[in-house]
Amino acid sequence: MNEKIKSLPPVSEMMRNAGMVAKKQFGQNFLFDLNLTGRIARSVPNLANTTVVEVGPGPGGLTRALLLAGARQVIAIEKDKTTSPILDAIVDAADGRLTVIYDDALRVNFRALGVDSYAICANLPYNVGTELLIQWLIAAAHGEKITSLTLMFQREVAYRITARPRDEHYGRLAVLTSLIADARILFDVPNTAFVPRPRVQSAVVQIIPNAKKISALRDVEKVEKITALLFGHRRKMIRGIMPNVDWAKYGLAGTERAEELSPEMFAQLAHDLL
């Protein structure tokens, strides 16, 4: 089943033949290391029975790894149409297991992809990674059947996703993620693995939407609002930001700062106060 994919030229050679280079406006940093792309692909849970949505495939290094690792179906969303000679060759070799959509992932209606459930796996463009993650988390909170997200981020963003209260990286992203899913850093990826080499280090994060957490979360939009309000004044005590709240009702003195509140407390405050 994978012999045609294995017979394709190396990604770097296909890029040279197509005259393709990384484009800064798309935040492109390509991963050619077959060991790393294979490791990322194999990290997707239940891959053989899963449709995988990949955002920003570029020249298809991770795309090929997902297919070789046995993904049932891959839907790749790519904004840069100059990748089409390379991705079209992978489509031809994939025997019906790969579909490429040339569009901006921020505008794509994932509900209209025509699949009941899907995993997301991507080496995300640095310039839109956080925005896409928030979009997917909110979609999961509203019932979208996203089974898992296996994503590459700048290491700093990975820390922000997995942080706990009182951690220096704890903020809105950690609160939202924790209330909807279970997240962990799988492994680091050095900047030397990319072409062109970015200035920052990266990490692969896996996020699994949690049905129990989602059922307990009453209004994700209100959580977004209250985290924006309180983390927008990180250095201020919460009673100074919201002076008319009876903080004792929540077992708080009001002298706490946003970074000291648990995700569950943010959810409670959002429900009661907004």
mmCIF file of C-alpha atoms in Angstrom:
data_model
loop_
_atom_site.group_PDB
_atom_site.id
_atom_site.type_symbol
_atom_site.label_atom_id
_atom_site.label_comp_id
_atom_site.label_asym_id
_atom_site.label_seq_id
_atom_site.Cartn_x
_atom_site.Cartn_y
_atom_site.Cartn_z
ATOM 1 C CA MET A 1 0.000 0.000 0.000
ATOM 2 C CA ASN A 2 2.889 2.392 0.743
ATOM 3 C CA GLU A 3 5.321 1.347 -1.996
ATOM 4 C CA LYS A 4 4.419 4.261 -4.260
ATOM 5 C CA ILE A 5 4.976 6.735 -1.426
ATOM 6 C CA LYS A 6 8.301 5.131 -0.522
ATOM 7 C CA SER A 7 9.402 5.431 -4.136
ATOM 8 C CA LEU A 8 8.915 9.208 -4.230
ATOM 9 C CA PRO A 9 12.110 11.299 -4.366
ATOM 10 C CA PRO A 10 13.312 12.923 -1.116
ATOM 11 C CA VAL A 11 11.351 16.008 -0.075
ATOM 12 C CA SER A 12 14.354 18.277 -0.586
ATOM 13 C CA GLU A 13 14.804 16.994 -4.147
ATOM 14 C CA MET A 14 11.122 17.502 -4.955
ATOM 15 C CA MET A 15 11.383 21.065 -3.636
ATOM 16 C CA ARG A 16 14.395 21.778 -5.843
ATOM 17 C CA ASN A 17 12.665 20.323 -8.892
ATOM 18 C CA ALA A 18 9.575 22.438 -8.229
ATOM 19 C CA GLY A 19 11.632 25.575 -7.560
ATOM 20 C CA MET A 20 9.996 25.869 -4.151
ATOM 21 C CA VAL A 21 11.472 27.851 -1.257
ATOM 22 C CA ALA A 22 10.166 28.602 2.234
ATOM 23 C CA LYS A 23 8.080 31.773 2.380
ATOM 24 C CA LYS A 24 8.292 34.029 5.391
ATOM 25 C CA GLN A 25 4.743 35.383 4.937
ATOM 26 C CA PHE A 26 3.382 31.867 5.493
ATOM 27 C CA GLY A 27 5.614 31.200 8.514
ATOM 28 C CA GLN A 28 7.138 28.214 6.736
ATOM 29 C CA ASN A 29 9.891 26.142 8.336
ATOM 30 C CA PHE A 30 10.135 22.703 6.771
ATOM 31 C CA LEU A 31 10.987 19.487 8.575
ATOM 32 C CA PHE A 32 12.965 17.027 6.473
ATOM 33 C CA ASP A 33 14.177 14.637 9.178
ATOM 34 C CA LEU A 34 12.414 11.333 8.463
ATOM 35 C CA ASN A 35 12.947 10.072 12.008
ATOM 36 C CA LEU A 36 11.184 13.127 13.426
ATOM 37 C CA THR A 37 8.306 13.202 10.950
ATOM 38 C CA GLY A 38 7.786 9.487 11.525
ATOM 39 C CA ARG A 39 7.845 9.943 15.283
ATOM 40 C CA ILE A 40 5.242 12.704 15.090
ATOM 41 C CA ALA A 41 2.999 10.660 12.806
ATOM 42 C CA ARG A 42 3.200 7.559 15.003
ATOM 43 C CA SER A 43 2.187 9.684 18.011
ATOM 44 C CA VAL A 44 -1.331 10.148 16.620
ATOM 45 C CA PRO A 45 -3.615 7.791 18.591
ATOM 46 C CA ASN A 46 -5.384 5.002 16.697
ATOM 47 C CA LEU A 47 -3.855 6.225 13.440
ATOM 48 C CA ALA A 48 -4.938 3.277 11.282
ATOM 49 C CA ASN A 49 -8.609 3.969 12.019
ATOM 50 C CA THR A 50 -8.433 7.742 11.887
ATOM 51 C CA THR A 51 -8.897 10.544 9.385
ATOM 52 C CA VAL A 52 -6.107 13.032 10.008
ATOM 53 C CA VAL A 53 -6.350 16.711 9.140
ATOM 54 C CA GLU A 54 -2.957 18.277 8.531
ATOM 55 C CA VAL A 55 -2.555 22.048 8.354
ATOM 56 C CA GLY A 56 0.343 23.558 6.432
ATOM 57 C CA PRO A 57 1.848 20.447 4.834
ATOM 58 C CA GLY A 58 4.261 22.513 2.730
ATOM 59 C CA PRO A 59 6.285 20.056 0.629
ATOM 60 C CA GLY A 60 4.648 17.112 2.359
ATOM 61 C CA GLY A 61 7.276 15.692 4.702
ATOM 62 C CA LEU A 62 4.829 15.038 7.542
ATOM 63 C CA THR A 63 2.092 14.162 5.037
ATOM 64 C CA ARG A 64 4.194 11.319 3.698
ATOM 65 C CA ALA A 65 5.036 10.178 7.229
ATOM 66 C CA LEU A 66 1.337 10.032 8.169
ATOM 67 C CA LEU A 67 0.551 7.941 5.103
ATOM 68 C CA LEU A 68 3.527 5.648 5.663
ATOM 69 C CA ALA A 69 2.560 5.210 9.325
ATOM 70 C CA GLY A 70 -0.832 3.911 8.212
ATOM 71 C CA ALA A 71 -3.288 6.809 8.498
ATOM 72 C CA ARG A 72 -6.637 5.748 7.094
ATOM 73 C CA GLN A 73 -7.133 9.098 5.375
ATOM 74 C CA VAL A 74 -5.269 12.426 5.351
ATOM 75 C CA ILE A 75 -6.861 15.784 4.520
ATOM 76 C CA ALA A 76 -4.156 18.403 4.046
ATOM 77 C CA ILE A 77 -4.990 22.115 4.101
ATOM 78 C CA GLU A 78 -2.383 24.314 2.443
ATOM 79 C CA LYS A 79 -2.498 28.061 1.832
ATOM 80 C CA ASP A 80 0.561 28.167 -0.452
ATOM 81 C CA LYS A 81 -0.506 26.968 -3.912
ATOM 82 C CA THR A 82 3.093 26.791 -5.132
ATOM 83 C CA THR A 83 3.302 23.492 -3.230
ATOM 84 C CA SER A 84 0.852 21.882 -5.649
ATOM 85 C CA PRO A 85 3.384 20.110 -7.932
ATOM 86 C CA ILE A 86 4.814 18.317 -4.900
ATOM 87 C CA LEU A 87 1.552 17.624 -3.091
ATOM 88 C CA ASP A 88 -0.138 16.472 -6.309
ATOM 89 C CA ALA A 89 2.608 13.868 -6.730
ATOM 90 C CA ILE A 90 1.946 12.610 -3.207
ATOM 91 C CA VAL A 91 -1.795 12.504 -3.947
ATOM 92 C CA ASP A 92 -1.098 10.332 -6.983
ATOM 93 C CA ALA A 93 1.053 7.993 -4.892
ATOM 94 C CA ALA A 94 -1.427 7.785 -2.010
ATOM 95 C CA ASP A 95 -4.065 5.754 -3.869
ATOM 96 C CA GLY A 96 -7.029 7.749 -2.636
ATOM 97 C CA ARG A 97 -5.873 8.257 0.955
ATOM 98 C CA LEU A 98 -4.855 11.913 0.543
ATOM 99 C CA THR A 99 -6.976 14.966 -0.247
ATOM 100 C CA VAL A 100 -5.435 18.430 -0.499
ATOM 101 C CA ILE A 101 -7.483 21.596 0.056
ATOM 102 C CA TYR A 102 -5.813 24.831 -1.012
ATOM 103 C CA ASP A 103 -7.190 27.371 1.430
ATOM 104 C CA ASP A 104 -6.439 29.342 4.575
ATOM 105 C CA ALA A 105 -7.004 27.031 7.565
ATOM 106 C CA LEU A 106 -8.317 29.962 9.589
ATOM 107 C CA ARG A 107 -11.208 30.252 7.141
ATOM 108 C CA VAL A 108 -11.913 26.575 6.540
ATOM 109 C CA ASN A 109 -15.176 25.183 7.902
ATOM 110 C CA PHE A 110 -13.889 21.974 9.467
ATOM 111 C CA ARG A 111 -17.455 20.741 9.992
ATOM 112 C CA ALA A 112 -17.850 20.703 6.220
ATOM 113 C CA LEU A 113 -14.927 18.344 5.600
ATOM 114 C CA GLY A 114 -17.348 15.437 5.319
ATOM 115 C CA VAL A 115 -15.970 13.243 8.120
ATOM 116 C CA ASP A 116 -17.685 12.266 11.359
ATOM 117 C CA SER A 117 -14.543 12.631 13.459
ATOM 118 C CA TYR A 118 -10.902 13.421 12.871
ATOM 119 C CA ALA A 119 -7.529 13.936 14.468
ATOM 120 C CA ILE A 120 -5.366 16.979 13.753
ATOM 121 C CA CYS A 121 -1.640 16.608 13.220
ATOM 122 C CA ALA A 122 0.523 19.482 12.036
ATOM 123 C CA ASN A 123 3.804 21.300 12.073
ATOM 124 C CA LEU A 124 1.903 24.543 12.509
ATOM 125 C CA PRO A 125 3.078 27.790 10.935
ATOM 126 C CA TYR A 126 4.438 29.848 13.826
ATOM 127 C CA ASN A 127 2.412 32.919 12.895
ATOM 128 C CA VAL A 128 -1.038 31.295 13.245
ATOM 129 C CA GLY A 129 -0.493 28.291 15.533
ATOM 130 C CA THR A 130 -2.033 29.724 18.710
ATOM 131 C CA GLU A 131 -5.015 31.194 16.858
ATOM 132 C CA LEU A 132 -5.738 27.855 15.213
ATOM 133 C CA LEU A 133 -5.463 25.972 18.499
ATOM 134 C CA ILE A 134 -7.977 28.279 20.192
ATOM 135 C CA GLN A 135 -10.322 27.845 17.238
ATOM 136 C CA TRP A 136 -10.080 24.045 17.516
ATOM 137 C CA LEU A 137 -10.517 24.024 21.297
ATOM 138 C CA ILE A 138 -13.683 26.105 21.023
ATOM 139 C CA ALA A 139 -14.942 23.817 18.255
ATOM 140 C CA ALA A 140 -14.325 20.785 20.486
ATOM 141 C CA ALA A 141 -16.169 22.509 23.336
ATOM 142 C CA HIS A 142 -19.140 22.959 20.997
ATOM 143 C CA GLY A 143 -19.232 19.281 20.067
ATOM 144 C CA GLU A 144 -16.906 19.015 17.071
ATOM 145 C CA LYS A 145 -15.576 15.436 17.014
ATOM 146 C CA ILE A 146 -11.850 16.125 17.230
ATOM 147 C CA THR A 147 -10.311 12.991 18.699
ATOM 148 C CA SER A 148 -6.784 14.338 19.230
ATOM 149 C CA LEU A 149 -4.430 17.155 18.311
ATOM 150 C CA THR A 150 -0.739 16.373 17.826
ATOM 151 C CA LEU A 151 0.889 19.703 17.087
ATOM 152 C CA MET A 152 4.306 21.294 16.790
ATOM 153 C CA PHE A 153 4.691 24.712 18.414
ATOM 154 C CA GLN A 154 7.444 27.022 19.496
ATOM 155 C CA ARG A 155 8.607 25.621 22.835
ATOM 156 C CA GLU A 156 7.438 28.769 24.633
ATOM 157 C CA VAL A 157 3.900 28.206 23.311
ATOM 158 C CA ALA A 158 4.063 24.537 24.340
ATOM 159 C CA TYR A 159 4.829 25.668 27.895
ATOM 160 C CA ARG A 160 1.908 28.111 27.765
ATOM 161 C CA ILE A 161 -0.467 25.317 26.707
ATOM 162 C CA THR A 162 0.573 22.890 29.459
ATOM 163 C CA ALA A 163 1.265 25.343 32.319
ATOM 164 C CA ARG A 164 -0.335 25.031 35.748
ATOM 165 C CA PRO A 165 -1.394 27.766 38.209
ATOM 166 C CA ARG A 166 1.549 29.787 39.545
ATOM 167 C CA ASP A 167 3.790 28.680 36.660
ATOM 168 C CA GLU A 168 5.411 31.612 34.885
ATOM 169 C CA HIS A 169 3.793 30.532 31.597
ATOM 170 C CA TYR A 170 0.289 30.088 33.058
ATOM 171 C CA GLY A 171 -2.308 32.186 31.285
ATOM 172 C CA ARG A 172 -5.387 32.219 29.086
ATOM 173 C CA LEU A 173 -4.193 29.440 26.785
ATOM 174 C CA ALA A 174 -3.492 27.041 29.653
ATOM 175 C CA VAL A 175 -6.860 27.757 31.274
ATOM 176 C CA LEU A 176 -8.813 27.173 28.079
ATOM 177 C CA THR A 177 -6.878 24.020 27.207
ATOM 178 C CA SER A 178 -7.200 22.548 30.694
ATOM 179 C CA LEU A 179 -10.988 23.067 30.793
ATOM 180 C CA ILE A 180 -11.515 21.261 27.498
ATOM 181 C CA ALA A 181 -8.742 18.693 27.137
ATOM 182 C CA ASP A 182 -5.753 16.874 28.581
ATOM 183 C CA ALA A 183 -2.437 18.181 27.249
ATOM 184 C CA ARG A 184 1.192 17.147 27.526
ATOM 185 C CA ILE A 185 4.474 17.830 25.805
ATOM 186 C CA LEU A 186 5.604 14.696 23.960
ATOM 187 C CA PHE A 187 9.141 15.729 22.995
ATOM 188 C CA ASP A 188 11.318 18.676 22.021
ATOM 189 C CA VAL A 189 12.488 19.345 18.465
ATOM 190 C CA PRO A 190 15.719 21.325 17.984
ATOM 191 C CA ASN A 191 15.770 24.248 15.581
ATOM 192 C CA THR A 192 18.535 22.496 13.648
ATOM 193 C CA ALA A 193 15.914 20.048 12.338
ATOM 194 C CA PHE A 194 14.216 22.730 10.223
ATOM 195 C CA VAL A 195 14.906 24.394 6.901
ATOM 196 C CA PRO A 196 15.261 27.334 7.150
ATOM 197 C CA ARG A 197 16.435 27.147 10.758
ATOM 198 C CA PRO A 198 14.171 29.213 13.064
ATOM 199 C CA ARG A 199 15.621 31.178 15.953
ATOM 200 C CA VAL A 200 13.469 29.362 18.493
ATOM 201 C CA GLN A 201 13.269 25.758 19.681
ATOM 202 C CA SER A 202 10.094 23.725 19.156
ATOM 203 C CA ALA A 203 8.118 21.004 20.897
ATOM 204 C CA VAL A 204 5.382 18.553 19.959
ATOM 205 C CA VAL A 205 2.286 18.805 22.143
ATOM 206 C CA GLN A 206 -0.545 16.304 22.283
ATOM 207 C CA ILE A 207 -3.997 17.508 23.290
ATOM 208 C CA ILE A 208 -6.852 15.059 23.824
ATOM 209 C CA PRO A 209 -10.354 16.580 24.162
ATOM 210 C CA ASN A 210 -11.968 15.288 27.360
ATOM 211 C CA ALA A 211 -15.709 14.602 27.145
ATOM 212 C CA LYS A 212 -16.222 14.917 30.921
ATOM 213 C CA LYS A 213 -14.520 18.293 31.028
ATOM 214 C CA ILE A 214 -16.466 19.525 28.012
ATOM 215 C CA SER A 215 -19.809 18.478 29.518
ATOM 216 C CA ALA A 216 -18.953 20.406 32.705
ATOM 217 C CA LEU A 217 -17.955 23.557 30.827
ATOM 218 C CA ARG A 218 -21.065 25.683 30.557
ATOM 219 C CA ASP A 219 -19.908 28.627 28.445
ATOM 220 C CA VAL A 220 -16.508 28.668 26.808
ATOM 221 C CA GLU A 221 -17.014 32.189 25.412
ATOM 222 C CA LYS A 222 -17.515 33.554 28.940
ATOM 223 C CA VAL A 223 -14.339 31.808 30.055
ATOM 224 C CA GLU A 224 -12.506 33.552 27.227
ATOM 225 C CA LYS A 225 -13.854 36.915 28.374
ATOM 226 C CA ILE A 226 -12.972 36.556 32.045
ATOM 227 C CA THR A 227 -9.496 35.209 31.349
ATOM 228 C CA ALA A 228 -8.906 38.162 29.007
ATOM 229 C CA LEU A 229 -10.042 40.539 31.754
ATOM 230 C CA LEU A 230 -8.041 39.072 34.623
ATOM 231 C CA PHE A 231 -4.880 38.095 32.756
ATOM 232 C CA GLY A 232 -4.991 41.484 31.031
ATOM 233 C CA HIS A 233 -3.912 42.898 34.409
ATOM 234 C CA ARG A 234 -1.580 40.136 35.609
ATOM 235 C CA ARG A 235 0.122 42.248 38.261
ATOM 236 C CA LYS A 236 -3.094 43.498 39.857
ATOM 237 C CA MET A 237 -5.049 41.771 42.613
ATOM 238 C CA ILE A 238 -8.347 40.381 41.378
ATOM 239 C CA ARG A 239 -10.329 42.663 43.746
ATOM 240 C CA GLY A 240 -8.718 45.631 42.041
ATOM 241 C CA ILE A 241 -9.883 44.418 38.646
ATOM 242 C CA MET A 242 -13.385 43.360 39.738
ATOM 243 C CA PRO A 243 -14.091 45.374 42.911
ATOM 244 C CA ASN A 244 -17.784 44.515 43.267
ATOM 245 C CA VAL A 245 -17.363 40.759 43.682
ATOM 246 C CA ASP A 246 -17.818 38.967 47.012
ATOM 247 C CA TRP A 247 -14.590 37.001 46.719
ATOM 248 C CA ALA A 248 -15.146 35.244 50.055
ATOM 249 C CA LYS A 249 -18.027 33.404 48.408
ATOM 250 C CA TYR A 250 -15.405 31.584 46.336
ATOM 251 C CA GLY A 251 -13.004 30.996 49.199
ATOM 252 C CA LEU A 252 -10.780 33.806 47.977
ATOM 253 C CA ALA A 253 -9.477 36.908 49.706
ATOM 254 C CA GLY A 254 -9.472 39.034 46.592
ATOM 255 C CA THR A 255 -5.757 39.667 46.985
ATOM 256 C CA GLU A 256 -4.940 36.823 44.595
ATOM 257 C CA ARG A 257 -3.703 37.452 41.081
ATOM 258 C CA ALA A 258 -4.967 35.718 37.955
ATOM 259 C CA GLU A 259 -2.001 33.338 37.828
ATOM 260 C CA GLU A 260 -3.075 31.857 41.202
ATOM 261 C CA LEU A 261 -6.594 30.856 40.117
ATOM 262 C CA SER A 262 -7.295 27.324 38.900
ATOM 263 C CA PRO A 263 -8.971 26.695 35.542
ATOM 264 C CA GLU A 264 -12.019 25.422 37.435
ATOM 265 C CA MET A 265 -12.210 28.693 39.363
ATOM 266 C CA PHE A 266 -12.141 30.653 36.119
ATOM 267 C CA ALA A 267 -15.013 28.522 34.820
ATOM 268 C CA GLN A 268 -17.033 29.140 37.994
ATOM 269 C CA LEU A 269 -16.399 32.879 37.936
ATOM 270 C CA ALA A 270 -17.300 33.048 34.253
ATOM 271 C CA HIS A 271 -20.615 31.307 34.890
ATOM 272 C CA ASP A 272 -21.536 33.389 37.927
ATOM 273 C CA LEU A 273 -20.290 36.846 37.026
ATOM 274 C CA LEU A 274 -20.697 37.251 33.267
#
